[in-house]
Coordinates of C-alpha atoms in Angstrom, one line a residue:
Chain P
M73 CA -14.9 21.1 23.3
I74 CA -14.6 20.3 19.4
L75 CA -15.5 16.5 19.3
T76 CA -14.8 14.9 15.4
V77 CA -15.8 11.4 13.8
T78 CA -14.1 9.3 12.0
P79 CA -15.7 6.4 11.4
N80 CA -13.6 4.3 9.0
A81 CA -10.1 6.1 10.2
A82 CA -6.7 5.0 8.1
L83 CA -3.3 5.0 8.4
D84 CA -2.8 7.1 5.1
V85 CA 0.1 5.9 3.7
T86 CA 2.4 8.3 1.4
W87 CA 4.6 6.2 -1.1
T88 CA 7.1 8.6 -4.0
V89 CA 8.0 6.7 -7.3
D90 CA 9.8 8.1 -10.0
R91 CA 7.0 7.8 -12.1
L92 CA 3.8 5.7 -11.5
V93 CA 3.4 3.1 -14.6
P94 CA 1.1 1.0 -14.9
R95 CA 1.8 -2.2 -15.0
A96 CA 6.0 -1.3 -14.3
S97 CA 7.5 -2.8 -11.8
H98 CA 8.4 0.9 -9.1
R99 CA 11.1 1.3 -6.7
V100 CA 9.4 2.9 -3.8
D101 CA 11.8 5.1 -2.1
Q102 CA 10.0 7.7 0.8
V103 CA 7.5 6.4 3.2
R104 CA 5.1 8.6 5.4
E105 CA 2.3 7.5 7.7
R106 CA 0.4 8.4 9.3
A107 CA -3.1 8.9 11.1
G108 CA -5.7 10.1 8.9
G109 CA -9.2 10.1 8.2
K110 CA -10.9 13.6 7.2
G111 CA -11.9 13.8 10.9
I112 CA -9.1 13.5 12.3
N113 CA -7.1 15.8 10.2
V114 CA -9.9 18.2 12.1
S115 CA -8.8 17.6 14.6
R116 CA -5.0 18.0 13.7
V117 CA -5.9 21.8 12.5
L118 CA -8.2 22.6 15.8
A119 CA -5.4 21.4 17.8
S120 CA -2.4 23.4 15.9
L121 CA -4.7 26.7 16.3
G122 CA -5.3 26.1 20.3
H123 CA -8.4 24.4 20.5
A124 CA -10.1 22.4 22.5
T125 CA -10.5 18.6 20.6
A126 CA -11.0 15.0 20.9
V127 CA -10.9 11.9 18.5
T128 CA -13.5 9.4 18.2
G129 CA -14.1 7.2 15.4
L130 CA -13.6 3.2 15.2
A131 CA -10.2 2.1 14.7
G132 CA -8.5 -1.7 15.0
G133 CA -6.0 -4.2 14.1
P134 CA -2.5 -3.9 14.0
T135 CA -3.0 -1.2 11.5
G136 CA -5.6 0.5 14.4
R137 CA -2.5 0.5 17.0
L138 CA -0.1 2.3 14.8
I139 CA -3.1 5.1 13.7
R140 CA -3.3 5.7 17.5
A141 CA 0.3 5.6 18.2
D142 CA 0.4 8.1 16.0
L143 CA -2.2 10.6 18.0
R144 CA -0.5 10.5 20.5
A145 CA 2.8 11.4 18.8
A146 CA 0.8 14.0 17.6
G147 CA -1.0 15.4 21.3
L148 CA -4.3 14.7 20.1
R149 CA -7.4 13.3 22.9
D150 CA -7.4 9.5 21.5
E151 CA -11.1 8.5 22.0
L152 CA -11.4 5.7 19.2
V153 CA -13.0 3.0 19.8
P154 CA -11.5 -0.5 19.2
V155 CA -12.7 -2.8 16.2
S156 CA -12.1 -6.5 15.9
G157 CA -10.9 -5.7 11.9
D158 CA -7.6 -4.2 10.5
S159 CA -8.0 -0.6 10.5
R160 CA -7.6 0.1 6.3
R161 CA -4.3 1.9 4.9
T162 CA -4.7 4.6 2.0
L163 CA -2.2 4.8 0.1
T164 CA -0.8 8.2 -2.3
V165 CA 1.6 7.7 -4.5
V166 CA 3.4 10.8 -5.3
S167 CA 5.5 10.7 -8.4
R168 CA 8.6 12.3 -8.1
E169 CA 9.2 14.2 -11.9
D170 CA 5.8 16.1 -11.7
G171 CA 4.5 16.0 -7.7
D172 CA 1.3 13.9 -9.2
A173 CA -0.2 12.4 -6.3
T174 CA -2.5 8.6 -7.3
V175 CA -4.9 7.8 -4.5
L176 CA -6.1 3.8 -3.5
N177 CA -9.0 4.4 -0.7
P178 CA -9.5 0.4 0.2
A179 CA -12.9 -0.1 2.2
G180 CA -12.2 -0.2 5.7
P181 CA -13.1 -4.0 8.1
R182 CA -16.0 -4.6 8.4
I183 CA -18.2 -3.3 11.5
G184 CA -20.5 -5.5 13.8
P185 CA -23.6 -4.6 15.2
A186 CA -22.3 -4.8 18.8
E187 CA -19.0 -2.4 18.2
W188 CA -21.6 -0.1 16.8
D189 CA -23.4 -0.4 19.7
A190 CA -20.1 0.4 22.1
F191 CA -19.5 3.3 19.7
T192 CA -23.0 5.0 19.9
A193 CA -22.0 4.5 23.7
H194 CA -18.6 6.3 24.6
Y195 CA -19.9 8.5 21.3
A196 CA -22.7 9.8 23.5
R197 CA -21.3 10.2 26.7
L198 CA -18.9 12.1 24.6
A199 CA -21.4 14.2 23.1
R200 CA -22.4 15.5 26.3
G201 CA -19.5 17.4 26.8
A202 CA -18.2 19.1 23.6
D203 CA -19.5 22.4 21.9
V204 CA -19.4 20.7 18.0
V205 CA -19.7 17.2 17.0
V206 CA -17.9 17.8 13.2
L207 CA -19.0 13.5 11.6
S208 CA -17.2 12.7 8.5
G209 CA -16.0 10.8 5.6
S210 CA -17.2 7.7 4.2
L211 CA -18.4 5.1 6.2
P212 CA -16.8 1.8 6.7
P213 CA -18.7 -1.9 5.7
G214 CA -21.5 -3.1 7.5
L215 CA -23.0 0.8 8.7
G216 CA -25.8 2.9 6.8
P217 CA -26.6 5.2 5.4
G218 CA -28.8 6.4 7.9
T219 CA -25.7 6.6 10.2
Y220 CA -24.5 10.3 10.5
A221 CA -28.4 10.8 10.9
E222 CA -27.7 8.8 14.2
L223 CA -25.1 11.1 15.2
V224 CA -26.2 14.2 14.1
R225 CA -30.1 13.4 16.6
T226 CA -27.6 12.4 19.2
A227 CA -25.4 15.4 19.3
A228 CA -28.6 16.8 19.5
A229 CA -29.9 15.0 22.4
A230 CA -26.8 16.0 23.8
G231 CA -26.5 19.9 23.3
A232 CA -23.9 20.2 20.7
R233 CA -23.8 21.8 17.7
T234 CA -23.4 19.4 14.4
V235 CA -21.0 19.6 11.4
V236 CA -21.3 16.8 8.9
D237 CA -19.1 16.2 5.9
T238 CA -19.9 13.1 3.6
S239 CA -21.5 12.8 0.7
G240 CA -24.1 10.7 -1.6
P241 CA -26.9 9.1 0.6
P242 CA -25.0 9.5 4.1
L243 CA -25.5 13.4 3.9
L244 CA -29.0 13.2 1.8
A245 CA -29.9 11.0 5.3
A246 CA -28.1 13.2 7.5
L247 CA -30.5 16.1 6.5
D248 CA -33.2 14.9 8.2
A249 CA -31.7 14.9 10.9
R250 CA -30.9 19.3 11.0
P251 CA -27.8 19.3 11.2
D252 CA -26.6 22.5 12.3
V253 CA -24.2 22.8 9.1
V254 CA -22.8 20.5 6.7
K255 CA -19.9 20.8 3.9
P256 CA -20.4 19.1 0.2
N257 CA -18.1 20.3 -2.6
A258 CA -19.2 21.3 -5.8
A259 CA -18.9 17.5 -7.0
E260 CA -20.3 16.2 -3.7
L261 CA -23.4 19.2 -4.4
A262 CA -24.2 18.5 -8.2
A263 CA -24.3 13.9 -7.4
V264 CA -26.8 14.6 -4.0
T265 CA -29.0 16.6 -6.0
G266 CA -29.3 16.0 -9.5
H267 CA -28.2 19.4 -11.0
D268 CA -25.1 20.8 -11.8
D269 CA -26.2 24.7 -10.5
A270 CA -24.8 25.0 -7.2
H271 CA -26.4 28.0 -6.0
R272 CA -29.6 25.7 -6.2
A273 CA -28.2 22.8 -4.9
A274 CA -27.2 24.9 -2.1
A275 CA -31.1 26.1 -1.3
E276 CA -32.4 23.1 -1.8
L277 CA -29.9 21.3 0.7
R278 CA -31.0 23.9 3.6
E279 CA -34.8 23.9 2.8
R280 CA -34.5 19.9 3.2
G281 CA -32.9 20.1 6.4
A282 CA -29.5 21.5 6.8
G283 CA -29.0 24.6 9.4
A284 CA -26.5 26.3 6.6
V285 CA -24.5 24.6 3.6
V286 CA -21.0 25.4 2.7
A287 CA -19.7 24.7 -0.5
S288 CA -16.5 24.3 -0.8
L289 CA -15.3 25.3 -5.1
G290 CA -12.6 24.5 -4.7
P291 CA -9.5 27.8 -5.8
D292 CA -13.1 29.7 -5.8
G293 CA -13.4 29.8 -2.5
L294 CA -16.9 28.5 -0.6
L295 CA -20.4 29.2 -1.5
A296 CA -22.7 29.5 1.6
H297 CA -26.1 29.6 2.6
T298 CA -27.0 30.3 6.3
P299 CA -29.5 31.8 7.9
D300 CA -27.3 35.2 8.0
G301 CA -27.3 35.1 4.2
V302 CA -26.2 34.0 1.1
W303 CA -22.7 34.7 0.0
R304 CA -19.6 34.2 -2.0
A305 CA -16.4 33.5 -0.2
V306 CA -13.5 34.2 -2.3
P307 CA -10.0 34.2 -1.8
P308 CA -7.5 37.2 -2.8
R309 CA -6.1 34.7 -5.0
P310 CA -7.0 31.7 -5.8
L311 CA -4.3 28.3 -4.7
S312 CA -4.0 25.0 -6.1
G313 CA -2.5 21.9 -4.1
N314 CA -3.8 19.8 -1.9
P315 CA -7.8 19.0 -1.7
T316 CA -8.0 16.5 0.8
G317 CA -6.2 19.2 3.6
A318 CA -8.4 21.9 2.3
G319 CA -11.8 20.6 2.5
D320 CA -10.4 19.4 6.3
A321 CA -9.3 22.5 7.0
C322 CA -12.5 24.5 6.2
V323 CA -14.8 21.9 8.6
A324 CA -12.1 22.9 12.0
A325 CA -12.6 26.5 10.7
L326 CA -16.5 25.8 10.4
A327 CA -16.6 24.4 13.5
A328 CA -14.3 26.7 15.9
G329 CA -17.0 29.7 14.5
L330 CA -20.0 27.4 16.0
A331 CA -18.5 27.1 19.0
A332 CA -17.9 30.5 19.5
G333 CA -20.8 31.3 18.3
A334 CA -19.0 33.9 15.9
P335 CA -21.0 35.4 13.2
W336 CA -21.2 33.6 9.3
H337 CA -19.1 36.2 7.6
R338 CA -16.1 35.8 9.6
T339 CA -16.6 32.2 10.0
L340 CA -16.2 32.5 6.5
C341 CA -13.9 34.4 5.6
E342 CA -11.4 32.4 8.4
A343 CA -12.7 29.1 6.9
V344 CA -11.4 30.1 3.0
A345 CA -8.3 31.8 4.9
L346 CA -7.5 28.5 6.6
S347 CA -8.7 26.3 3.1
A348 CA -6.0 28.5 1.3
A349 CA -3.3 27.7 4.3
A350 CA -3.9 23.6 3.9
V351 CA -3.5 24.0 0.0
V352 CA -0.2 24.9 -0.2
A353 CA 0.9 22.2 3.1
P354 CA 1.7 18.9 1.7
V355 CA -0.3 17.1 3.9
A356 CA -3.9 16.4 4.5
G357 CA -4.2 18.2 8.6
D358 CA -1.5 20.4 8.0
V359 CA -1.3 24.6 7.8
D360 CA 0.4 27.2 6.5
A361 CA 0.3 29.8 9.1
S362 CA 2.1 33.0 7.5
V363 CA -0.4 32.3 4.9
H364 CA -3.3 31.7 7.1
R365 CA -2.7 35.1 8.6
R366 CA -2.2 36.8 5.5
F367 CA -5.8 35.6 3.8
R368 CA -7.3 36.1 6.9
T369 CA -8.3 40.1 6.0
T370 CA -8.5 39.6 2.8
V371 CA -10.8 37.5 1.7
T372 CA -14.1 39.1 -0.7
L373 CA -17.2 38.3 0.6
V374 CA -20.4 38.8 -2.2
P375 CA -23.7 38.8 -1.1
L376 CA -25.9 36.6 -3.1
E377 CA -29.2 37.0 -4.0
E378 CA -31.7 33.9 -3.0
P379 CA -32.2 31.6 -5.4
D380 CA -35.5 31.9 -6.1
A381 CA -35.3 34.9 -7.0
P382 CA -34.6 35.5 -11.2
H383 CA -30.1 34.6 -11.6
V384 CA -28.3 34.6 -14.2
H385 CA -26.4 31.0 -15.3
Chain F
M251 CA 16.3 -29.9 4.9
I252 CA 16.1 -27.2 2.5
L253 CA 16.6 -23.8 4.3
T254 CA 15.1 -20.8 2.6
V255 CA 17.0 -17.2 3.2
T256 CA 14.7 -13.9 2.9
P257 CA 16.7 -10.9 4.4
N258 CA 13.6 -8.6 3.1
A259 CA 11.0 -10.9 3.9
A260 CA 7.8 -8.8 3.2
L261 CA 4.3 -8.8 3.5
D262 CA 3.0 -9.1 0.0
V263 CA -0.2 -7.0 -0.9
T264 CA -2.7 -7.1 -3.9
W265 CA -5.4 -4.7 -4.2
T266 CA -7.4 -5.1 -7.0
V267 CA -9.4 -1.8 -8.6
D268 CA -11.4 -1.5 -11.4
R269 CA -8.4 0.4 -13.7
L270 CA -5.5 2.0 -12.7
V271 CA -5.3 5.0 -13.6
P272 CA -2.4 8.0 -12.8
R273 CA -3.8 10.8 -11.1
A274 CA -6.8 9.6 -10.2
S275 CA -8.5 8.4 -7.0
H276 CA -9.7 5.3 -7.1
R277 CA -11.7 2.1 -4.7
V278 CA -9.9 -0.6 -3.9
D279 CA -12.0 -3.6 -3.5
Q280 CA -10.0 -6.4 -2.6
V281 CA -7.4 -7.0 -0.4
R282 CA -5.2 -9.9 -0.3
E283 CA -1.9 -9.6 2.4
R284 CA 0.4 -13.3 2.2
A285 CA 4.3 -13.8 3.0
G286 CA 6.6 -13.0 0.6
G287 CA 9.8 -12.3 -0.6
K288 CA 11.1 -14.5 -3.2
G289 CA 12.6 -16.9 -0.4
I290 CA 9.3 -17.8 1.8
N291 CA 8.0 -18.3 -1.5
V292 CA 10.7 -21.0 -2.2
S293 CA 9.7 -22.9 1.0
R294 CA 5.8 -22.5 0.7
V295 CA 6.3 -24.7 -3.1
L296 CA 8.7 -26.9 -1.1
A297 CA 6.4 -27.6 1.3
S298 CA 3.5 -28.1 -1.2
L299 CA 5.5 -31.0 -2.9
G300 CA 6.1 -32.6 0.5
H301 CA 9.8 -31.0 1.0
A302 CA 11.4 -30.4 4.4
T303 CA 12.1 -26.4 5.2
A304 CA 13.1 -24.2 6.9
V305 CA 12.6 -19.9 6.4
T306 CA 14.8 -17.1 7.9
G307 CA 15.6 -13.8 6.8
L308 CA 15.3 -10.8 8.9
A309 CA 11.3 -9.3 9.3
G310 CA 10.7 -6.7 12.3
G311 CA 7.9 -4.1 13.5
P312 CA 3.8 -4.9 13.4
T313 CA 5.0 -6.0 10.0
G314 CA 6.9 -8.7 11.1
R315 CA 4.6 -9.7 13.1
L316 CA 2.3 -10.1 10.0
I317 CA 4.4 -12.1 8.6
R318 CA 5.7 -14.2 11.0
A319 CA 1.8 -15.3 11.2
D320 CA 0.6 -15.9 7.9
L321 CA 4.1 -18.3 7.8
R322 CA 2.4 -20.3 11.3
A323 CA -1.2 -20.1 9.0
A324 CA 0.9 -21.7 6.4
G325 CA 2.4 -24.9 8.2
L326 CA 6.1 -22.9 7.8
R327 CA 9.4 -23.7 10.1
D328 CA 9.8 -20.1 11.0
E329 CA 13.0 -19.3 11.8
L330 CA 13.1 -15.7 11.0
V331 CA 15.9 -13.1 13.2
P332 CA 13.4 -9.8 14.8
V333 CA 14.7 -7.1 13.7
S334 CA 13.9 -3.1 14.8
G335 CA 12.4 -1.9 12.2
D336 CA 9.3 -2.6 10.6
S337 CA 9.3 -4.4 7.3
R338 CA 8.2 -3.4 4.3
R339 CA 4.8 -4.6 2.1
T340 CA 5.1 -4.6 -1.0
L341 CA 1.9 -4.0 -3.3
T342 CA 0.7 -5.0 -5.9
V343 CA -2.1 -3.6 -8.2
V344 CA -4.2 -5.8 -10.4
S345 CA -6.7 -3.9 -12.4
R346 CA -10.4 -5.8 -12.7
E347 CA -10.5 -4.4 -16.4
D348 CA -8.0 -6.5 -18.2
G349 CA -5.5 -8.3 -15.5
D350 CA -3.1 -6.2 -15.5
A351 CA -0.4 -6.1 -12.8
T352 CA 1.3 -2.7 -11.4
V353 CA 4.2 -3.3 -8.6
L354 CA 5.8 -0.8 -6.1
N355 CA 8.1 -2.2 -3.7
P356 CA 9.5 -0.6 -0.5
A357 CA 13.3 -0.5 0.3
G358 CA 12.7 -2.5 3.6
P359 CA 14.3 -1.6 7.4
R360 CA 17.4 -0.9 7.7
I361 CA 19.4 -3.9 9.0
G362 CA 22.5 -2.6 12.2
P363 CA 25.7 -4.0 12.8
A364 CA 23.8 -5.9 15.7
E365 CA 21.5 -7.2 13.8
W366 CA 23.6 -8.6 11.1
D367 CA 25.1 -10.4 14.0
A368 CA 22.2 -11.8 15.7
F369 CA 21.4 -13.4 12.3
T370 CA 24.2 -14.7 10.8
A371 CA 25.2 -17.1 14.2
H372 CA 21.3 -17.7 13.7
Y373 CA 22.1 -18.9 9.9
A374 CA 25.6 -20.9 10.6
R375 CA 23.1 -23.3 13.4
L376 CA 20.5 -23.3 10.7
A377 CA 23.0 -24.5 7.9
R378 CA 24.3 -27.1 10.1
G379 CA 21.3 -29.1 10.0
A380 CA 20.6 -27.9 5.6
D381 CA 21.2 -30.4 2.8
V382 CA 20.3 -27.1 0.6
V383 CA 20.6 -23.2 1.5
V384 CA 18.5 -21.4 -1.3
L385 CA 19.6 -17.8 -0.7
S386 CA 16.7 -15.6 -2.7
G387 CA 15.8 -11.9 -3.6
S388 CA 17.0 -7.8 -2.7
L389 CA 19.2 -7.0 0.2
P390 CA 17.5 -4.8 2.3
P391 CA 19.5 -1.3 2.8
G392 CA 22.3 -1.8 5.5
L393 CA 23.7 -4.9 4.0
G394 CA 26.4 -4.8 1.4
P395 CA 26.6 -6.0 -2.0
G396 CA 28.7 -9.6 -0.1
T397 CA 26.3 -10.2 1.7
Y398 CA 25.4 -13.4 -0.5
A399 CA 29.2 -14.1 -0.9
E400 CA 29.5 -14.5 3.1
L401 CA 26.3 -16.8 3.6
V402 CA 27.6 -19.0 0.9
R403 CA 30.3 -19.6 2.4
T404 CA 28.8 -19.8 6.1
A405 CA 26.8 -22.5 4.2
A406 CA 29.8 -24.5 2.9
A407 CA 31.0 -24.7 5.7
A408 CA 28.4 -26.5 7.3
G409 CA 27.9 -28.3 4.4
A410 CA 25.2 -27.7 2.5
R411 CA 24.8 -27.1 -0.9
T412 CA 24.1 -23.2 -2.1
V413 CA 21.2 -21.5 -4.4
V414 CA 21.6 -18.0 -5.1
D415 CA 18.7 -15.8 -6.9
T416 CA 19.4 -12.3 -7.4
S417 CA 20.9 -9.7 -9.5
G418 CA 23.5 -7.1 -9.7
P419 CA 26.3 -6.5 -7.3
P420 CA 25.3 -8.9 -4.4
L421 CA 24.6 -12.0 -7.2
L422 CA 28.2 -11.1 -8.7
A423 CA 30.0 -11.1 -5.7
A424 CA 28.5 -14.5 -4.7
L425 CA 30.2 -16.2 -7.6
D426 CA 33.3 -15.6 -5.6
A427 CA 32.2 -17.1 -3.0
R428 CA 31.8 -21.0 -5.3
P429 CA 27.6 -20.9 -4.7
D430 CA 26.3 -24.4 -6.2
V431 CA 24.3 -22.8 -8.7
V432 CA 23.0 -18.9 -9.4
K433 CA 19.3 -18.7 -11.2
P434 CA 19.8 -15.4 -12.5
N435 CA 16.7 -14.9 -15.4
A436 CA 17.7 -13.2 -19.4
A437 CA 17.9 -9.3 -18.3
E438 CA 19.5 -10.0 -14.9
L439 CA 22.4 -12.3 -17.1
A440 CA 22.9 -9.7 -19.2
A441 CA 23.1 -6.9 -17.1
V442 CA 25.4 -8.6 -14.8
T443 CA 27.5 -9.5 -17.5
G444 CA 27.1 -6.1 -19.6
H445 CA 26.1 -8.9 -23.1
D446 CA 22.8 -9.8 -24.3
D447 CA 23.9 -13.9 -25.3
A448 CA 22.2 -16.0 -22.0
H449 CA 24.6 -18.0 -24.0
R450 CA 28.0 -16.1 -23.5
A451 CA 27.1 -15.0 -20.1
A452 CA 26.2 -18.0 -18.5
A453 CA 29.2 -19.3 -19.9
E454 CA 31.1 -16.3 -18.1
L455 CA 29.2 -16.6 -14.8
R456 CA 30.7 -20.4 -15.0
E457 CA 33.4 -19.3 -15.8
R458 CA 33.8 -17.0 -12.4
G459 CA 33.5 -19.1 -10.0
A460 CA 29.2 -20.5 -9.8
G461 CA 28.8 -24.2 -10.7
A462 CA 25.9 -24.2 -12.2
V463 CA 24.3 -21.5 -13.9
V464 CA 21.0 -21.8 -14.9
A465 CA 19.1 -18.6 -16.2
S466 CA 15.3 -18.8 -16.8
L467 CA 14.2 -17.4 -20.2
G468 CA 10.4 -16.5 -19.7
P469 CA 8.1 -19.3 -21.6
D470 CA 10.9 -20.4 -24.0
G471 CA 12.0 -22.6 -20.9
L472 CA 15.5 -22.4 -19.6
L473 CA 19.2 -22.0 -20.6
A474 CA 21.4 -24.5 -18.1
H475 CA 25.2 -24.3 -18.2
T476 CA 26.0 -27.4 -15.6
P477 CA 29.4 -29.6 -14.9
D478 CA 26.9 -32.2 -16.7
G479 CA 27.1 -30.6 -19.8
V480 CA 24.4 -27.4 -21.0
W481 CA 21.2 -27.6 -22.4
R482 CA 18.0 -25.5 -23.2
A483 CA 15.2 -27.7 -21.7
V484 CA 12.0 -26.0 -23.2
P485 CA 8.5 -26.5 -21.8
P486 CA 6.1 -28.5 -24.5
R487 CA 4.1 -25.3 -25.2
P488 CA 4.1 -22.3 -23.7
L489 CA 2.6 -20.1 -20.4
S490 CA 3.0 -17.0 -19.3
G491 CA 1.5 -15.4 -16.3
N492 CA 3.0 -14.5 -13.4
P493 CA 6.8 -14.6 -13.8
T494 CA 7.6 -14.5 -9.7
G495 CA 5.9 -17.2 -9.0
A496 CA 8.0 -18.9 -12.5
G497 CA 11.0 -17.9 -11.1
D498 CA 10.4 -19.4 -7.6
A499 CA 9.1 -22.2 -8.3
C500 CA 12.3 -23.0 -10.6
V501 CA 14.5 -22.6 -7.7
A502 CA 12.6 -24.8 -5.3
A503 CA 12.7 -27.5 -8.0
L504 CA 16.9 -26.3 -8.8
A505 CA 16.9 -27.2 -4.4
A506 CA 14.6 -29.8 -4.3
G507 CA 17.6 -31.9 -7.4
L508 CA 20.7 -31.0 -5.2
A509 CA 19.3 -31.9 -1.9
A510 CA 18.2 -35.4 -3.5
G511 CA 21.4 -35.4 -5.0
A512 CA 19.7 -36.1 -9.0
P513 CA 21.0 -35.7 -12.1
W514 CA 21.1 -32.0 -14.0
H515 CA 18.7 -33.6 -16.9
R516 CA 15.9 -34.9 -14.2
T517 CA 15.9 -31.2 -12.0
L518 CA 15.8 -29.0 -15.2
C519 CA 12.5 -31.5 -16.2
E520 CA 11.2 -30.5 -13.4
A521 CA 12.3 -27.3 -12.9
V522 CA 10.7 -26.7 -16.7
A523 CA 7.4 -27.8 -15.5
L524 CA 7.2 -26.3 -11.6
S525 CA 7.8 -22.9 -13.4
A526 CA 4.7 -24.0 -15.7
A527 CA 2.8 -24.8 -12.4
A528 CA 3.8 -21.8 -11.3
V529 CA 3.3 -19.7 -14.1
V530 CA -0.5 -20.3 -14.1
A531 CA -1.0 -19.9 -10.1
P532 CA -2.4 -16.2 -9.7
V533 CA -0.5 -16.2 -6.5
A534 CA 3.3 -16.5 -5.9
G535 CA 4.0 -19.7 -3.4
D536 CA 1.5 -21.8 -5.9
V537 CA 1.6 -24.1 -8.1
D538 CA -0.7 -26.0 -10.2
A539 CA -0.9 -29.3 -10.0
S540 CA -2.3 -31.1 -12.7
V541 CA 0.5 -28.4 -15.2
H542 CA 3.4 -30.0 -13.1
R543 CA 1.9 -33.4 -13.7
R544 CA 1.9 -33.7 -17.2
F545 CA 4.6 -31.0 -18.3
R546 CA 7.0 -32.9 -15.8
T547 CA 7.4 -35.8 -18.8
T548 CA 7.5 -33.5 -22.3
V549 CA 9.6 -31.1 -21.5
T550 CA 12.6 -31.4 -23.9
L551 CA 15.8 -31.2 -23.2
V552 CA 18.0 -29.8 -26.5
P553 CA 22.1 -30.5 -26.1
L554 CA 24.0 -27.2 -26.4
E555 CA 27.7 -26.6 -27.2
E556 CA 29.8 -24.8 -24.9
P557 CA 30.0 -21.4 -26.2
D558 CA 33.2 -21.1 -26.6
A559 CA 33.0 -23.7 -30.1
P560 CA 31.7 -21.3 -33.0
H561 CA 27.7 -20.6 -33.2
V562 CA 24.9 -18.8 -34.4
H563 CA 23.6 -15.6 -32.8

């Protein structure tokens, strides 16, 4: 079973307007609401591929109830822990004219110490039944940067492998707990290491404790530093679309590969194909089965030298 | 008692961002949620001035529950009728950099015929206890343009006076039912009559059935066509700020004047002063008591000729 953790679970709301114009008043014509947060999207992808998965994290208030109702409707196993604050609603405003999306992300409810204790107790029990634990997304107010490091240690003690998809100080702190995989994107990698060379930055994260570093480079595919080698994994052609969905699908593939004990080269091809299949789907957590099928046999793996050896920028 | 009707009750949500940029991703730092819709704002102003008031209209779902909880918290008499759909959340995104506000208005839940029947039965009972009925705002899906006309007739049959604050076809249709007062703004007046001369347009609405027409002209005050005469009512100095709040405060003053049987010149001075007191308050439904006090004795009333007489553009 693959357990996903979404500390800052959200109701992802999508509104459609003719065109978003600052300072104007807009009629909203189409409303879509769906349980979200990165971990929940990862579980959606895993469930759609037939993997056993469960969703945990923190959710509360009227919005938390809507999140849980949506998980039930989607047939996902709901192991969220209740909190007293109201969960956040993230809003994506899509302009009908050009399809452009503008995103608004509230911080989420403040988590109290007793709520965190209740969560960690429940999480430790769940981790004992998990092959892989996925820790995804931003942290709500009240949780410190060491949060993911603590959860990685708990999972490891329970015998589960770990995938961490976050950014900034929580990502840096998590490395000390030696997660099996971290999946930053190019911007997160640069922000956390302070240098723009993704290859060097990925090597640095491995040195700092990550078992493998898989960096998503948008339409250019993945850069992977793994115990089996260093690769660029490149899709047969670049696809553009929904980047949130692509990152979450990539994480789903990495978790599924870890759970199956698959060799890294196979996991990376699957991760690129599944990302591409998510990029073309309009909603995070969905994947296009035909793109997935077509791409999984046509990904190119380019072996790279370790960056310690001389390399060209 | 002054009864306000908000057919499309809303949770008015205000989010603060650094600056709203289309296509970008934004951190939302401050969240404020409050029961809204024009009629509810009118009741807030009336209650703050010590008038007896009750709120009716339609509200449902989790958002409807939040609206009703907020009315309770504000000490307002809640006579909303439940519907099965989820009430809308209107969103105002305020840019911290310059204070600019961008507004997003969903259409609201569809109202079914049985829900409308339940509402009209409750409304007819409430109207019998009301001196004045205020009918405010947009109509949710499922309600036709004749809705306000029907409610004006029910109120008149119950012996209540009526104030209508809406626009477009529902405003035009309401005139046939001979409401005591309609309060369009300049743009609504032009849209509904097809000509830009507010003076002529207001006269036309009276000819079509309105007992009085009070048009709000933003910082320039009011233009009033009443049975007692035609006036411009001008504040001592123009104030800019929150126009939604100003319109609702103006309607509150008109309703209070009708309820008290006050002469029109006094009601108009009060309406201008209360609008000014609302314009400077950041949230619709609030008024600044000191501006209200200072302005109510310093409004200028300019008597005007009927527009049939020759007049200068």
